[in-house]
XYZ file of C-alpha atoms in Angstrom:
424
model
C 9.482 6.230 15.700
C 7.907 9.541 14.848
C 8.132 11.065 11.377
C 10.770 13.448 12.711
C 12.852 10.506 14.015
C 12.534 8.699 10.692
C 13.689 11.651 8.622
C 16.525 12.465 10.988
C 17.843 8.902 10.758
C 17.221 8.769 7.006
C 19.252 11.941 6.461
C 22.252 10.201 8.083
C 22.028 7.095 5.895
C 25.394 5.976 4.482
C 23.586 4.928 1.325
C 22.887 8.560 0.411
C 26.537 8.812 -0.631
C 25.897 6.391 -3.525
C 24.763 7.985 -6.820
C 21.701 5.732 -7.170
C 20.273 6.330 -3.681
C 21.134 10.024 -3.813
C 19.188 10.269 -7.070
C 16.235 8.307 -5.596
C 16.156 10.569 -2.531
C 16.015 13.650 -4.751
C 13.327 12.230 -7.022
C 11.148 11.105 -4.130
C 10.843 14.714 -2.894
C 9.523 15.807 -6.308
C 5.731 15.805 -6.711
C 6.060 17.169 -10.266
C 6.544 13.509 -11.278
C 2.752 13.378 -11.460
C 2.791 15.953 -14.258
C 5.216 14.022 -16.488
C 4.058 12.157 -19.574
C 3.692 8.356 -19.489
C 6.533 7.979 -22.018
C 8.859 10.194 -19.976
C 8.111 8.264 -16.776
C 8.577 4.946 -18.536
C 12.064 6.038 -19.593
C 12.810 7.195 -16.043
C 11.678 3.827 -14.623
C 13.772 1.910 -17.159
C 16.859 3.905 -16.181
C 16.106 3.552 -12.459
C 15.589 -0.182 -12.900
C 19.055 -0.603 -14.376
C 20.644 1.607 -11.711
C 18.803 -0.253 -8.966
C 19.967 -3.673 -10.216
C 23.524 -2.349 -10.482
C 23.259 -0.973 -6.922
C 22.214 -4.373 -5.530
C 24.833 -6.180 -7.624
C 27.561 -3.984 -6.134
C 26.329 -4.305 -2.543
C 25.370 -7.960 -2.361
C 27.192 -11.095 -3.547
C 23.852 -12.838 -3.461
C 22.316 -10.525 -6.059
C 25.534 -10.414 -8.121
C 25.583 -14.225 -8.359
C 21.827 -14.341 -9.021
C 22.094 -11.953 -11.990
C 25.027 -13.902 -13.363
C 23.216 -17.237 -13.124
C 20.087 -15.818 -14.745
C 22.214 -14.067 -17.406
C 20.796 -10.641 -16.511
C 22.941 -7.626 -17.249
C 21.805 -4.655 -15.090
C 22.993 -2.222 -17.761
C 20.428 -3.504 -20.254
C 17.736 -4.978 -17.965
C 14.063 -4.515 -18.797
C 10.621 -5.566 -17.705
C 11.174 -9.081 -19.120
C 14.073 -9.491 -16.683
C 11.996 -8.210 -13.780
C 9.353 -10.858 -14.539
C 12.114 -13.473 -14.117
C 13.504 -11.913 -10.951
C 10.148 -11.453 -9.203
C 9.437 -13.755 -6.291
C 6.019 -14.861 -5.034
C 5.019 -13.145 -1.778
C 4.683 -16.517 -0.069
C 8.493 -16.675 0.012
C 8.407 -13.728 2.425
C 6.290 -15.471 5.050
C 7.842 -16.029 8.444
C 11.518 -15.048 8.380
C 11.875 -15.541 4.622
C 12.522 -11.838 3.966
C 15.849 -11.875 5.800
C 17.550 -13.748 2.962
C 16.824 -10.893 0.569
C 18.167 -7.982 2.613
C 21.548 -6.519 1.657
C 24.348 -7.557 4.055
C 24.879 -4.075 5.474
C 21.182 -3.190 5.787
C 20.872 -0.162 8.017
C 19.524 -0.799 11.564
C 16.972 1.057 13.705
C 14.142 0.608 11.217
C 10.804 -1.159 11.718
C 9.353 -4.541 10.740
C 5.782 -5.030 9.548
C 3.643 -8.120 9.069
C 0.550 -8.899 7.056
C -2.707 -9.238 8.988
C -2.653 -13.044 9.079
C -6.335 -13.291 8.095
C -5.421 -16.095 5.658
C -4.582 -18.306 8.634
C -1.015 -18.791 7.392
C 2.263 -17.368 8.693
C 2.171 -13.642 7.949
C 4.396 -11.984 5.371
C 7.076 -10.013 7.244
C 9.388 -7.300 6.033
C 12.024 -5.039 7.563
C 12.110 -1.355 6.561
C 15.236 0.729 7.187
C 14.788 4.373 8.315
C 15.638 5.524 4.775
C 13.029 3.208 3.237
C 10.470 4.392 5.794
C 11.143 8.016 4.842
C 10.760 7.140 1.154
C 7.498 5.339 2.020
C 6.073 8.402 3.764
C 7.034 10.857 1.024
C 5.981 8.739 -1.953
C 2.646 7.586 -0.517
C 1.710 11.073 0.723
C 2.234 12.525 -2.772
C 0.323 9.633 -4.376
C -2.537 10.016 -1.885
C -2.867 13.752 -2.606
C -2.830 13.176 -6.377
C -5.678 10.650 -6.160
C -7.502 12.719 -3.528
C -7.377 15.635 -5.963
C -6.002 18.257 -3.610
C -3.199 19.053 -1.201
C -3.942 18.325 2.452
C -3.250 21.565 4.245
C -0.756 21.495 7.086
C -2.477 21.129 10.479
C -6.024 21.177 9.064
C -8.517 18.373 9.413
C -8.992 15.291 11.541
C -8.898 11.584 10.733
C -10.564 8.510 12.184
C -8.959 5.132 11.536
C -11.007 2.081 12.469
C -7.934 0.292 13.760
C -6.192 -0.001 17.129
C -3.066 2.082 17.905
C -1.052 -1.091 18.590
C -1.375 -1.987 14.896
C 0.752 1.021 13.932
C 3.831 -1.101 14.649
C 2.533 -4.285 13.022
C 0.724 -3.402 9.806
C 2.379 -1.297 7.125
C -0.918 0.213 5.945
C -1.653 1.541 9.436
C 1.903 2.861 9.716
C 1.692 4.558 6.342
C -1.570 6.321 7.285
C -0.343 7.458 10.701
C 3.053 8.671 9.452
C 1.605 10.409 6.395
C -0.961 12.257 8.552
C 1.684 13.049 11.156
C 3.879 14.569 8.440
C 0.930 16.869 7.640
C 0.177 17.698 11.274
C -3.320 16.152 10.986
C -4.715 14.572 14.148
C -5.448 10.848 13.876
C -7.966 9.133 16.162
C -7.962 5.351 16.410
C -11.532 4.063 16.608
C -10.787 0.568 17.904
C -9.196 -1.114 20.912
C -7.176 -4.294 20.674
C -8.240 -6.831 23.269
C -5.974 -9.792 23.953
C -6.406 -12.830 26.144
C -5.844 -16.545 26.477
C -8.462 -19.275 26.240
C -7.021 -22.602 27.326
C -3.538 -22.532 25.862
C -4.491 -20.471 22.833
C -3.989 -16.685 22.725
C -6.667 -14.602 21.029
C -7.094 -11.026 19.861
C -10.102 -9.032 18.768
C -10.858 -5.444 17.835
C -13.685 -3.640 19.621
C -15.007 -0.124 18.880
C -13.947 2.659 21.239
C -17.169 4.674 21.400
C -15.627 7.637 23.207
C -12.983 8.221 20.538
C -15.434 7.661 17.669
C -17.814 10.195 19.240
C -15.011 12.743 19.396
C -14.509 12.367 15.658
C -18.229 12.606 14.947
C -18.596 15.769 17.039
C -15.472 17.470 15.745
C -15.923 20.663 13.707
C -12.567 20.183 11.958
C -12.523 19.950 8.177
C -11.798 17.881 6.225
C -12.732 14.679 8.029
C -10.823 11.674 6.702
C -12.386 8.308 7.511
C -10.068 5.289 7.121
C -11.604 1.848 7.400
C -11.779 -1.610 5.839
C -14.669 -1.982 3.350
C -16.405 -4.158 5.953
C -16.158 -1.367 8.520
C -17.902 1.306 6.482
C -20.492 -1.241 5.275
C -21.379 -2.394 8.781
C -21.504 1.215 10.031
C -23.848 2.229 7.218
C -26.044 -0.807 7.759
C -26.222 -0.081 11.482
C -27.316 3.491 10.774
C -29.799 2.307 8.159
C -31.390 -0.288 10.453
C -31.510 2.003 13.519
C -34.881 2.276 15.248
C -36.602 5.661 15.274
C -35.886 6.233 18.970
C -32.199 5.310 18.661
C -31.929 7.504 15.587
C -33.186 10.521 17.531
C -30.954 9.820 20.526
C -27.822 9.405 18.422
C -28.690 12.462 16.371
C -28.949 14.524 19.551
C -25.715 13.087 20.964
C -23.469 13.213 17.896
C -25.256 15.123 15.148
C -25.310 11.987 12.999
C -26.625 10.165 11.024
C -25.808 11.129 8.424
C -22.082 11.146 9.119
C -20.962 14.526 7.833
C -17.348 14.611 6.660
C -17.468 18.291 5.773
C -15.482 20.164 3.128
C -12.965 17.862 1.499
C -14.076 14.871 3.556
C -13.403 11.410 2.157
C -13.806 7.721 3.025
C -10.608 5.740 2.459
C -10.940 1.958 2.420
C -8.183 -0.611 2.425
C -7.236 -4.048 3.585
C -9.677 -6.117 1.539
C -12.484 -8.177 3.016
C -10.664 -8.996 6.276
C -12.329 -12.370 6.614
C -15.894 -11.199 5.788
C -17.033 -13.732 3.204
C -20.501 -12.256 2.699
C -19.668 -8.636 1.877
C -21.582 -7.183 -1.085
C -19.636 -5.934 -4.121
C -17.689 -2.698 -3.561
C -20.139 -0.745 -5.779
C -22.975 -1.735 -3.431
C -20.934 -0.869 -0.330
C -20.357 2.637 -1.696
C -24.022 3.010 -2.697
C -25.290 1.925 0.729
C -22.706 3.971 2.639
C -23.400 7.152 0.666
C -26.993 7.155 2.005
C -25.522 7.598 5.503
C -22.335 9.599 4.841
C -22.119 13.012 3.210
C -19.351 15.441 2.347
C -19.037 18.907 0.868
C -17.048 20.461 -1.940
C -14.578 23.213 -1.140
C -17.327 25.688 -1.972
C -19.572 24.075 0.626
C -21.933 22.246 -1.728
C -23.237 18.898 -0.442
C -22.057 15.957 -2.524
C -21.890 12.161 -2.365
C -19.085 11.177 -0.056
C -15.928 10.474 -2.117
C -14.442 7.002 -1.740
C -10.826 6.045 -2.263
C -9.509 2.483 -1.997
C -5.913 1.547 -1.228
C -4.305 -1.649 -2.509
C -1.214 -1.929 -0.387
C 0.702 -4.962 0.691
C 3.253 -5.467 3.425
C 5.860 -6.247 0.787
C 5.491 -3.037 -1.258
C 6.773 0.354 -0.189
C 4.100 2.203 -2.174
C 0.423 1.468 -2.745
C -1.966 1.574 -5.677
C -4.910 3.895 -4.968
C -8.186 4.611 -6.766
C -10.840 7.317 -6.484
C -14.271 5.794 -6.973
C -15.922 6.971 -10.204
C -12.963 9.182 -11.123
C -9.949 6.939 -11.634
C -9.071 3.279 -11.204
C -5.997 2.239 -9.234
C -2.805 4.088 -10.146
C 0.719 3.327 -8.878
C 3.391 5.752 -7.738
C 5.043 7.203 -10.892
C 8.399 5.476 -10.304
C 6.957 2.057 -9.368
C 7.151 -0.462 -12.223
C 3.769 -2.166 -12.172
C 2.866 -4.623 -14.928
C 0.850 -7.735 -15.670
C 2.135 -11.071 -16.895
C 0.374 -13.786 -18.835
C -0.823 -16.388 -16.267
C 0.174 -19.238 -18.623
C 3.588 -18.093 -19.849
C 4.489 -15.458 -17.227
C 5.631 -13.187 -20.014
C 4.847 -9.438 -19.541
C 1.632 -8.384 -21.294
C 2.147 -5.479 -23.685
C -1.423 -4.723 -24.826
C -3.734 -1.904 -23.745
C -6.623 -3.870 -22.213
C -5.166 -6.872 -20.473
C -5.819 -9.190 -17.544
C -3.019 -11.063 -15.853
C -0.908 -11.671 -12.774
C 0.231 -8.494 -11.059
C 3.982 -7.868 -10.710
C 5.471 -4.935 -8.791
C 9.036 -3.632 -8.791
C 9.997 -0.589 -6.701
C 13.428 0.626 -7.906
C 13.561 3.172 -5.066
C 13.627 0.605 -2.230
C 17.165 0.363 -0.835
C 17.175 -2.619 1.585
C 16.190 -5.403 -0.809
C 15.337 -5.896 -4.453
C 11.612 -5.276 -4.089
C 10.317 -7.238 -7.078
C 7.476 -9.643 -6.391
C 4.150 -11.223 -7.336
C 1.619 -10.412 -4.587
C -0.781 -13.101 -5.869
C -3.451 -10.898 -7.462
C -5.154 -11.046 -10.827
C -5.625 -7.501 -12.123
C -6.777 -5.967 -15.372
C -5.562 -2.757 -16.977
C -6.938 -0.132 -19.303
C -5.393 2.859 -21.099
C -5.391 6.138 -19.193
C -4.590 9.727 -20.086
C -3.043 10.218 -16.647
C 0.672 10.181 -15.850
C 1.059 6.399 -15.758
C -0.706 5.739 -19.076
C -2.575 2.841 -17.472
C -5.006 2.250 -14.658
C -5.483 -1.068 -12.895
C -8.549 -2.895 -11.601
C -8.434 -5.650 -9.012
C -10.148 -8.833 -10.189
C -9.391 -11.540 -7.632
C -6.747 -13.307 -5.590
C -5.026 -16.277 -7.155
C -6.471 -19.644 -6.204
C -4.269 -22.024 -4.225
C -3.675 -24.079 -7.376
C -2.728 -20.961 -9.349
C -0.465 -19.922 -6.505
C 1.434 -23.202 -6.764
C 1.727 -22.715 -10.507
C 3.075 -19.219 -9.879
C 5.694 -20.627 -7.529
C 6.661 -23.194 -10.140
C 6.828 -20.445 -12.781
C 9.265 -18.631 -10.520
C 11.046 -21.933 -9.982
C 13.996 -21.055 -12.156
C 14.748 -18.004 -10.086
C 13.926 -19.698 -6.783
C 16.089 -22.674 -7.607
C 18.922 -20.353 -8.472
C 18.375 -18.411 -5.273
C 18.365 -21.534 -3.122
C 21.446 -22.840 -4.915
C 23.105 -19.470 -4.452
C 22.336 -19.459 -0.723
C 23.702 -22.969 -0.293
C 26.871 -22.079 -2.142
C 27.217 -18.881 -0.136
C 26.497 -20.648 3.158
């Protein structure tokens, strides 16, 4: 679907006739949320949380029975209740997500999967047209806040080191393409997806498409937006750094680079983690090495170190957390309830400088109660920005910790399983 298709279908959603979804749809169009105070937004999220739980209670017997068994009253629910309701992402692997969708979930949406680089069944999730429209709006506003400027309609060009086929598989790729499409910014995919069969085992691999990458390098459009995994920008910078003198001259004549010039407002946007590269240097070193080969300019035309943004987005969340290297750590969308829980007690942490298990609840998602533990250890620090906190990724949970997390969610999971059996 194109952005136009998504918004046309979203505008016809039956759910827009409900007060909660109507309110969400209005709020999601409002980028002044980023100017509100942390206290004001916290109150808004608390109210939205209660309205969201009430919405799911009214539309799904499963959620109604779950709240009753866990003694959760939507009218007074808080973060402590969300910590009890959250499910580990592992539950969403394979077809697990289907159990959590509301019975009358709206059709004609899209399904996305995680990359599968862990070697396990990927996390899968269905997104209705309305949820897709909310995803595009919310993430585009969040991106521009962290970027520090509004992307002008129809100006600029983007290179994404991914294959076009991944647009319909990976939510991060879909988010980037749809957000850029909504702004009328051309997106070039820099990779091809090759597929084959060896023996009885299918395989896939990504290979660079030199012709399309060259088109991006030669383009005079500004700004240039370069989307890649951290490994991609690191390997590109290393390749430029280690280039022989003769190759350097030839490439310079052919493309004008190195250095890769992103022009006014240009930025490197990383996402997707290590993607199986076990020997990547720390992110600070990747930025340092890459900045020797990639330059950008301020709006006034002054040369500066290429800005770096990093996106922490999962298949199971409608909105991402994004940082701007050296300027701000990762910040969530204003209406997303993001908090840390104590890894021993799984109680929400209330302090200012904390480290714990990340929990995300998006009260604006309409197809399922999007409250989950993605399996990351994060830390937080106070911030004078709209959210009042910024988050730093520390590490993924170990397998042992992951099992403990599942056991910690056992009360809820047991209730869910019991509820499904009774409802079966």
